[in-house]
Every structure is written in structure tokens, then in C-alpha cells.
Amino acid sequence: MARRRQLYEGKAKILFEGPEPGTLVQYFKDDATAGNGAKKGIITGKGVLNNRISEHLMMRLHDIGIPTHFIRRLNMREQLIREVEIIPLEVVVRNVAAGSLAKRLGIPEGTRLPRTIIEYYYKNDSLNDPMVSEEHITAFDWASVHDLDDMVALTMRTNDFLTGLFVGIGITLVDFKLEFGRLWEGDEMRIVLADEISPDNCRLWDAKTSEKLDKDRFRRDLGRVEEAYQEVAWRLGILPEATNSDMKGPEVMQ
Ligand code: TMP
């Protein structure tokens, strides 16, 4: 079988040329990094789980009218996506103080924020993804005022929907990161959700115990990393049952 041409390799995913113009194949690796690559490791089975979790969440978002780059899952580690022009921003949404916000502002982790806070980071590894304001974004033309309006509206709807979805399975959506792209259809341009939504880029805490069910288990060496990702997939109803820690490739329900 002919190999697809690789277009880009990131820390956790690889992008290949898609079968038709305007499509790409997104491959999910088991590689994990933290601190902009300072810490590296492998989380066995992570790619399989994130492919499935992201598929599930993107499809639910599509169902409520949020446009995404996702087309369909191809196999255990790959999904077909639309090729978009990635906006070089990480949009972070916070409901509860944690991570860099807790540290920077001295707010204890776990404090519910008075309202949802959106932050922007400029995607640039050599600069360590610095936090930027709307002023920077529009002045340097990374996105227009109109693009930003669309991104904020999509971000807030995504947060409302995902918060509710996770509450339903006993999980608090503490914070998460979104990326957006421009999708061109002739002369028309739409902003769509891109990248992935998974425990790699969300903070997910058990609602009762506050146990961390996300990549912080890797970042902070808390152990039981694979099990946390499996637990999220299981609660979302996309694994038949929680499996044990030596799982190499989890069984995925169709
Ligand atoms: P932070 O507290 O480290 O700023 O992270 C906020 C959220 O954004 C958290 O859910 C993890 C996610 N995130 C990424 O997905 N990629 C990143 O590069 C960073 C800095 C955060």
C-alpha cells in the first residue's frame, strides 16, 4: 500500500496528505511532552484513546452546530480532517483556577473563577508560546476582529456544552485549550474548531474526589496516566469497560 506523504510532525500528532484535495490525515502518537518539550515520555495507548475521545467530542459539538475540521475516524490512530489555515493562537478557557493561572496570580488551585476566563497564547515554540492580548492579535494580524469575535463565540458555546457533558459523567471541566482554523469554501471563509480535544489539552477532575484525569498526571509525575485517559474514555461510553494498566491497544467500540 502506498505510504501517504507526511506534511508535518508535531509533539503528539503527525499530519499526512489526505486522500482528496482539501483533506488531511491526523495521526495520534503516544508521545507526551510537557513544558514545551522539556519533559518527554510515552503514554502507552494515549494516541488510540485521544483519537477516539476527540472524535466523540468533535461529533457532539458538530451535532449542536459548532463547525469543526473533523470528518471521520479512519482507524485506531488516524482521523480524516479538513485542511484548514491554522490561526497561530492557543485559546485557553478557564472555569476553575489551576496550572499557570493559579501560579501566576497566586490563586489556590481548585478555586472556582468568578466567571469563565479566556486567554490567548501565540503559537511559537521558540518563544515558548507567550500569552498575548487581543491588541497583539489584531495589531500583528494573526486574526481579525471579526475572526476573534467568531472564535470567542465558538469557544464559549464549546465550554458551555462540554462543561455540561462532563458534569453528566462526574467530571469537572477545569480548563482546556482550543485551536481554530480558517476553512475556505470558494470565496467564503469560516472559522472552525481544529486540532483535538482530549485529556492532553483539557484539565478534567473527578467531580467528587478532584482526582486528576488528564495530562497533569504526566506533567506532575502522579502515576496512573494511562488509566486516567482510559477512565475518561470509559465514562464517555466509548470503551466497553475500564481495562487494566498493561493495555497496549484498547478495544474501541464502533
Ligand atoms: P496552563 O494552566 O498550563 O496555562 O494550561 C491551561 C490549559 O491549556 C490546560 O488544560 C492545558 C492546556 N494547554 C495545552 O493544551 N497546551 C499548552 O501548550 C498549554 C500551555 C496549555
mmCIF file of C-alpha atoms and ligand atoms in Angstrom:
data_model
loop_
_atom_site.group_PDB
_atom_site.id
_atom_site.type_symbol
_atom_site.label_atom_id
_atom_site.label_comp_id
_atom_site.label_asym_id
_atom_site.label_seq_id
_atom_site.Cartn_x
_atom_site.Cartn_y
_atom_site.Cartn_z
ATOM 1 C CA MET A 1 0.000 0.000 0.000
ATOM 2 C CA ALA A 2 1.365 3.443 -0.923
ATOM 3 C CA ARG A 3 2.505 5.498 2.041
ATOM 4 C CA ARG A 4 0.949 8.904 2.493
ATOM 5 C CA ARG A 5 3.186 11.931 2.275
ATOM 6 C CA GLN A 6 3.979 13.382 5.710
ATOM 7 C CA LEU A 7 3.390 17.131 5.864
ATOM 8 C CA TYR A 8 4.125 17.972 9.485
ATOM 9 C CA GLU A 9 5.157 16.255 12.703
ATOM 10 C CA GLY A 10 4.134 17.851 15.984
ATOM 11 C CA LYS A 11 4.742 16.753 19.566
ATOM 12 C CA ALA A 12 1.693 14.480 19.784
ATOM 13 C CA LYS A 13 0.410 14.173 16.215
ATOM 14 C CA ILE A 14 1.531 13.782 12.619
ATOM 15 C CA LEU A 15 -0.297 15.260 9.633
ATOM 16 C CA PHE A 16 -0.302 13.389 6.330
ATOM 17 C CA GLU A 17 -1.670 14.361 2.950
ATOM 18 C CA GLY A 18 -5.308 13.252 2.695
ATOM 19 C CA PRO A 19 -6.937 11.086 0.025
ATOM 20 C CA GLU A 20 -8.672 14.074 -1.602
ATOM 21 C CA PRO A 21 -7.663 17.711 -2.072
ATOM 22 C CA GLY A 22 -8.564 19.771 0.969
ATOM 23 C CA THR A 23 -8.268 16.826 3.354
ATOM 24 C CA LEU A 24 -5.536 15.660 5.713
ATOM 25 C CA VAL A 25 -4.981 12.588 7.854
ATOM 26 C CA GLN A 26 -4.244 13.318 11.507
ATOM 27 C CA TYR A 27 -2.264 10.539 13.244
ATOM 28 C CA PHE A 28 -2.235 10.390 17.057
ATOM 29 C CA LYS A 29 1.060 9.357 18.676
ATOM 30 C CA ASP A 30 1.667 8.004 22.185
ATOM 31 C CA ASP A 31 4.374 10.639 22.711
ATOM 32 C CA ALA A 32 3.810 13.063 25.547
ATOM 33 C CA THR A 33 5.666 16.287 26.231
ATOM 34 C CA ALA A 34 5.340 18.955 28.888
ATOM 35 C CA GLY A 35 6.903 22.359 29.439
ATOM 36 C CA ASN A 36 7.240 22.960 25.675
ATOM 37 C CA GLY A 37 9.175 19.732 25.165
ATOM 38 C CA ALA A 38 11.374 19.973 28.291
ATOM 39 C CA LYS A 39 9.857 16.730 29.630
ATOM 40 C CA LYS A 40 9.298 13.833 27.225
ATOM 41 C CA GLY A 41 7.693 10.426 27.598
ATOM 42 C CA ILE A 42 5.380 7.816 26.163
ATOM 43 C CA ILE A 43 1.884 7.203 27.438
ATOM 44 C CA THR A 44 1.036 3.757 26.091
ATOM 45 C CA GLY A 45 -2.272 3.734 24.229
ATOM 46 C CA LYS A 46 -2.736 7.518 24.528
ATOM 47 C CA GLY A 47 -2.910 8.048 20.760
ATOM 48 C CA VAL A 48 -5.664 5.483 20.390
ATOM 49 C CA LEU A 49 -7.657 6.960 23.262
ATOM 50 C CA ASN A 50 -7.213 10.603 22.194
ATOM 51 C CA ASN A 51 -8.228 9.762 18.619
ATOM 52 C CA ARG A 52 -11.428 8.205 19.947
ATOM 53 C CA ILE A 53 -12.121 10.841 22.650
ATOM 54 C CA SER A 54 -11.532 13.729 20.240
ATOM 55 C CA GLU A 55 -13.727 12.078 17.594
ATOM 56 C CA HIS A 56 -16.524 11.721 20.147
ATOM 57 C CA LEU A 57 -16.312 15.303 21.412
ATOM 58 C CA MET A 58 -15.951 16.857 17.933
ATOM 59 C CA MET A 59 -19.003 14.888 16.729
ATOM 60 C CA ARG A 60 -21.082 16.007 19.718
ATOM 61 C CA LEU A 61 -20.023 19.616 19.034
ATOM 62 C CA HIS A 62 -20.925 19.220 15.347
ATOM 63 C CA ASP A 63 -24.368 17.954 16.477
ATOM 64 C CA ILE A 64 -25.011 21.285 18.229
ATOM 65 C CA GLY A 65 -23.868 23.301 15.216
ATOM 66 C CA ILE A 66 -20.246 24.031 16.063
ATOM 67 C CA PRO A 67 -18.169 23.732 12.875
ATOM 68 C CA THR A 68 -15.046 21.579 13.210
ATOM 69 C CA HIS A 69 -12.296 20.250 10.942
ATOM 70 C CA PHE A 70 -13.236 16.653 11.819
ATOM 71 C CA ILE A 71 -14.633 14.445 9.032
ATOM 72 C CA ARG A 72 -14.370 10.881 10.325
ATOM 73 C CA ARG A 73 -12.158 8.454 12.183
ATOM 74 C CA LEU A 74 -10.254 6.162 9.824
ATOM 75 C CA ASN A 75 -8.754 3.646 12.223
ATOM 76 C CA MET A 76 -7.373 3.298 15.754
ATOM 77 C CA ARG A 77 -4.870 6.146 15.396
ATOM 78 C CA GLU A 78 -5.975 8.210 12.416
ATOM 79 C CA GLN A 79 -8.771 10.562 11.535
ATOM 80 C CA LEU A 80 -9.658 12.343 8.314
ATOM 81 C CA ILE A 81 -9.878 16.110 8.727
ATOM 82 C CA ARG A 82 -10.394 19.149 6.540
ATOM 83 C CA GLU A 83 -7.280 21.100 5.675
ATOM 84 C CA VAL A 84 -7.542 24.499 7.331
ATOM 85 C CA GLU A 85 -5.285 27.524 7.638
ATOM 86 C CA ILE A 86 -4.359 27.289 11.312
ATOM 87 C CA ILE A 87 -4.685 30.546 13.257
ATOM 88 C CA PRO A 88 -1.445 30.749 15.286
ATOM 89 C CA LEU A 89 -3.201 31.042 18.650
ATOM 90 C CA GLU A 90 -3.955 28.755 21.561
ATOM 91 C CA VAL A 91 -7.259 29.771 23.103
ATOM 92 C CA VAL A 92 -7.345 28.730 26.752
ATOM 93 C CA VAL A 93 -10.667 28.664 28.602
ATOM 94 C CA ARG A 94 -10.713 28.542 32.395
ATOM 95 C CA ASN A 95 -13.587 27.757 34.742
ATOM 96 C CA VAL A 96 -11.561 26.839 37.836
ATOM 97 C CA ALA A 97 -8.105 28.154 38.844
ATOM 98 C CA ALA A 98 -5.315 25.688 38.016
ATOM 99 C CA GLY A 99 -1.954 25.435 36.302
ATOM 100 C CA SER A 100 -0.328 28.621 35.068
ATOM 101 C CA LEU A 101 -3.183 30.901 36.169
ATOM 102 C CA ALA A 102 -3.043 29.597 39.749
ATOM 103 C CA LYS A 103 0.734 30.061 39.786
ATOM 104 C CA ARG A 104 0.863 33.479 38.080
ATOM 105 C CA LEU A 105 -1.885 35.090 40.164
ATOM 106 C CA GLY A 106 -1.397 33.180 43.421
ATOM 107 C CA ILE A 107 -4.924 31.763 43.405
ATOM 108 C CA PRO A 108 -5.211 28.329 45.063
ATOM 109 C CA GLU A 109 -5.813 25.514 42.574
ATOM 110 C CA GLY A 110 -9.452 24.474 42.658
ATOM 111 C CA THR A 111 -10.883 27.959 43.292
ATOM 112 C CA ARG A 112 -13.931 28.427 41.077
ATOM 113 C CA LEU A 113 -13.404 31.555 38.985
ATOM 114 C CA PRO A 114 -15.999 34.361 39.282
ATOM 115 C CA ARG A 115 -16.646 33.880 35.588
ATOM 116 C CA THR A 116 -15.156 31.971 32.670
ATOM 117 C CA ILE A 117 -11.859 33.497 31.568
ATOM 118 C CA ILE A 118 -10.426 33.270 28.049
ATOM 119 C CA GLU A 119 -6.690 33.720 27.448
ATOM 120 C CA TYR A 120 -4.712 33.748 24.207
ATOM 121 C CA TYR A 121 -1.226 32.386 23.624
ATOM 122 C CA TYR A 122 0.799 32.964 20.457
ATOM 123 C CA LYS A 123 1.764 29.566 18.987
ATOM 124 C CA ASN A 124 5.517 29.832 18.698
ATOM 125 C CA ASP A 125 7.735 27.138 20.231
ATOM 126 C CA SER A 126 10.920 29.213 20.078
ATOM 127 C CA LEU A 127 9.201 31.941 22.130
ATOM 128 C CA ASN A 128 7.581 29.405 24.499
ATOM 129 C CA ASP A 129 4.022 30.279 23.380
ATOM 130 C CA PRO A 130 3.776 33.694 25.120
ATOM 131 C CA MET A 131 0.453 34.981 26.415
ATOM 132 C CA VAL A 132 -0.889 37.772 24.192
ATOM 133 C CA SER A 133 -3.839 40.164 24.245
ATOM 134 C CA GLU A 134 -6.499 40.902 21.625
ATOM 135 C CA GLU A 135 -4.483 44.038 20.850
ATOM 136 C CA HIS A 136 -1.432 41.967 19.870
ATOM 137 C CA ILE A 137 -3.551 39.553 17.862
ATOM 138 C CA THR A 138 -5.203 42.207 15.724
ATOM 139 C CA ALA A 139 -2.146 44.510 15.505
ATOM 140 C CA PHE A 140 0.062 41.689 14.197
ATOM 141 C CA ASP A 141 -2.773 40.391 12.018
ATOM 142 C CA TRP A 142 -2.779 36.856 13.444
ATOM 143 C CA ALA A 143 -6.576 37.179 13.379
ATOM 144 C CA SER A 144 -9.020 39.965 12.521
ATOM 145 C CA VAL A 145 -11.508 41.481 14.964
ATOM 146 C CA HIS A 146 -14.191 39.522 13.140
ATOM 147 C CA ASP A 147 -12.210 36.258 13.389
ATOM 148 C CA LEU A 148 -11.765 36.898 17.116
ATOM 149 C CA ASP A 149 -15.495 37.510 17.591
ATOM 150 C CA ASP A 150 -16.207 34.170 15.912
ATOM 151 C CA MET A 151 -13.538 32.396 17.966
ATOM 152 C CA VAL A 152 -14.855 33.775 21.259
ATOM 153 C CA ALA A 153 -18.449 32.840 20.404
ATOM 154 C CA LEU A 154 -17.421 29.296 19.399
ATOM 155 C CA THR A 155 -15.211 28.988 22.486
ATOM 156 C CA MET A 156 -17.991 29.993 24.894
ATOM 157 C CA ARG A 157 -20.503 27.640 23.255
ATOM 158 C CA THR A 158 -17.957 24.829 23.330
ATOM 159 C CA ASN A 159 -17.256 25.496 27.011
ATOM 160 C CA ASP A 160 -20.963 25.559 27.931
ATOM 161 C CA PHE A 161 -21.634 22.337 26.075
ATOM 162 C CA LEU A 162 -18.565 20.425 27.240
ATOM 163 C CA THR A 163 -18.993 21.587 30.851
ATOM 164 C CA GLY A 164 -22.487 20.062 30.844
ATOM 165 C CA LEU A 165 -21.398 16.911 29.054
ATOM 166 C CA PHE A 166 -18.637 16.306 31.609
ATOM 167 C CA VAL A 167 -20.880 17.144 34.598
ATOM 168 C CA GLY A 168 -23.112 14.327 33.358
ATOM 169 C CA ILE A 169 -20.251 11.832 33.772
ATOM 170 C CA GLY A 170 -18.998 13.121 37.118
ATOM 171 C CA ILE A 171 -16.131 15.232 35.756
ATOM 172 C CA THR A 172 -15.353 18.935 36.272
ATOM 173 C CA LEU A 173 -14.018 20.684 33.160
ATOM 174 C CA VAL A 174 -11.435 22.875 34.888
ATOM 175 C CA ASP A 175 -9.820 24.384 31.776
ATOM 176 C CA PHE A 176 -8.894 23.478 28.213
ATOM 177 C CA LYS A 177 -7.139 24.714 25.100
ATOM 178 C CA LEU A 178 -8.686 25.135 21.660
ATOM 179 C CA GLU A 179 -7.203 25.885 18.269
ATOM 180 C CA PHE A 180 -9.039 27.289 15.287
ATOM 181 C CA GLY A 181 -8.511 27.336 11.553
ATOM 182 C CA ARG A 182 -9.856 29.142 8.525
ATOM 183 C CA LEU A 183 -11.788 26.925 6.161
ATOM 184 C CA TRP A 184 -12.117 28.330 2.653
ATOM 185 C CA GLU A 185 -15.078 27.298 0.503
ATOM 186 C CA GLY A 186 -14.688 29.291 -2.707
ATOM 187 C CA ASP A 187 -14.584 32.950 -1.650
ATOM 188 C CA GLU A 188 -16.276 32.200 1.658
ATOM 189 C CA MET A 189 -14.248 31.722 4.828
ATOM 190 C CA ARG A 190 -15.451 30.122 8.042
ATOM 191 C CA ILE A 191 -13.642 29.768 11.340
ATOM 192 C CA VAL A 192 -13.761 26.155 12.509
ATOM 193 C CA LEU A 193 -12.527 24.240 15.548
ATOM 194 C CA ALA A 194 -9.297 22.366 14.740
ATOM 195 C CA ASP A 195 -6.611 20.233 16.436
ATOM 196 C CA GLU A 196 -8.018 17.876 19.090
ATOM 197 C CA ILE A 197 -9.996 17.893 22.325
ATOM 198 C CA SER A 198 -8.653 15.264 24.712
ATOM 199 C CA PRO A 199 -7.125 14.825 28.184
ATOM 200 C CA ASP A 200 -3.890 16.166 26.595
ATOM 201 C CA ASN A 201 -5.367 19.657 26.353
ATOM 202 C CA CYS A 202 -8.109 19.681 28.997
ATOM 203 C CA ARG A 203 -7.936 19.599 32.798
ATOM 204 C CA LEU A 204 -10.527 17.072 33.903
ATOM 205 C CA TRP A 205 -11.077 16.431 37.598
ATOM 206 C CA ASP A 206 -13.304 13.821 39.170
ATOM 207 C CA ALA A 207 -16.246 15.866 40.477
ATOM 208 C CA LYS A 208 -16.329 14.101 43.863
ATOM 209 C CA THR A 209 -12.666 13.477 44.683
ATOM 210 C CA SER A 210 -10.921 16.117 42.462
ATOM 211 C CA GLU A 211 -8.657 13.319 41.236
ATOM 212 C CA LYS A 212 -6.890 14.455 38.080
ATOM 213 C CA LEU A 213 -7.917 12.552 34.944
ATOM 214 C CA ASP A 214 -5.705 14.344 32.428
ATOM 215 C CA LYS A 215 -2.154 15.104 31.306
ATOM 216 C CA ASP A 216 -1.294 16.743 34.638
ATOM 217 C CA ARG A 217 -0.724 13.142 35.845
ATOM 218 C CA PHE A 218 2.197 13.040 33.380
ATOM 219 C CA ARG A 219 3.312 16.679 33.874
ATOM 220 C CA ARG A 220 3.428 16.248 37.676
ATOM 221 C CA ASP A 221 4.567 12.594 37.818
ATOM 222 C CA LEU A 222 1.401 11.472 39.579
ATOM 223 C CA GLY A 223 1.422 7.980 38.014
ATOM 224 C CA ARG A 224 -1.544 6.012 36.586
ATOM 225 C CA VAL A 225 -1.524 8.219 33.473
ATOM 226 C CA GLU A 226 -2.903 5.625 31.019
ATOM 227 C CA GLU A 227 -5.594 4.676 33.497
ATOM 228 C CA ALA A 228 -6.771 8.293 33.729
ATOM 229 C CA TYR A 229 -7.189 8.579 29.941
ATOM 230 C CA GLN A 230 -8.995 5.217 29.910
ATOM 231 C CA GLU A 231 -11.281 6.363 32.699
ATOM 232 C CA VAL A 232 -12.321 9.434 30.682
ATOM 233 C CA ALA A 233 -12.997 7.293 27.579
ATOM 234 C CA TRP A 234 -14.903 4.776 29.670
ATOM 235 C CA ARG A 235 -17.099 7.439 31.321
ATOM 236 C CA LEU A 236 -17.805 8.936 27.882
ATOM 237 C CA GLY A 237 -19.153 5.486 26.960
ATOM 238 C CA ILE A 238 -16.596 4.791 24.243
ATOM 239 C CA LEU A 239 -14.730 1.910 25.880
ATOM 240 C CA PRO A 240 -16.586 -1.262 26.813
ATOM 241 C CA GLU A 241 -15.095 -1.221 30.311
ATOM 242 C CA ALA A 242 -12.119 0.138 32.207
ATOM 243 C CA THR A 243 -9.173 -2.080 31.328
ATOM 244 C CA ASN A 244 -6.017 -2.744 33.281
ATOM 245 C CA SER A 245 -2.752 -0.851 33.097
ATOM 246 C CA ASP A 246 -0.896 -3.164 30.715
ATOM 247 C CA MET A 247 -3.332 -2.363 27.906
ATOM 248 C CA LYS A 248 -1.411 -1.822 24.649
ATOM 249 C CA GLY A 249 -4.244 -1.055 22.239
ATOM 250 C CA PRO A 250 -7.671 -0.632 23.807
ATOM 251 C CA GLU A 251 -10.663 -2.199 22.166
ATOM 252 C CA VAL A 252 -12.708 0.573 20.592
ATOM 253 C CA MET A 253 -16.461 0.279 20.203
ATOM 254 C CA GLN A 254 -17.894 1.307 16.833
HETATM 255 P P1 TMP B 1 -1.897 26.175 31.718
HETATM 256 O O1 TMP B 1 -2.564 26.258 33.046
HETATM 257 O O2 TMP B 1 -0.607 25.414 31.725
HETATM 258 O O3 TMP B 1 -1.757 27.521 31.064
HETATM 259 O O4 TMP B 1 -2.869 25.324 30.754
HETATM 260 C C1 TMP B 1 -4.228 25.657 30.582
HETATM 261 C C2 TMP B 1 -4.929 24.571 29.765
HETATM 262 O O5 TMP B 1 -4.447 24.581 28.434
HETATM 263 C C3 TMP B 1 -4.698 23.168 30.283
HETATM 264 O O6 TMP B 1 -5.919 22.441 30.147
HETATM 265 C C4 TMP B 1 -3.652 22.586 29.380
HETATM 266 C C5 TMP B 1 -3.860 23.323 28.096
HETATM 267 N N1 TMP B 1 -2.619 23.604 27.381
HETATM 268 C C6 TMP B 1 -2.343 22.938 26.195
HETATM 269 O O7 TMP B 1 -3.127 22.120 25.734
HETATM 270 N N2 TMP B 1 -1.177 23.230 25.545
HETATM 271 C C7 TMP B 1 -0.272 24.119 26.013
HETATM 272 O O8 TMP B 1 0.779 24.342 25.361
HETATM 273 C C8 TMP B 1 -0.569 24.798 27.242
HETATM 274 C C9 TMP B 1 0.399 25.789 27.824
HETATM 275 C C10 TMP B 1 -1.752 24.511 27.887
#
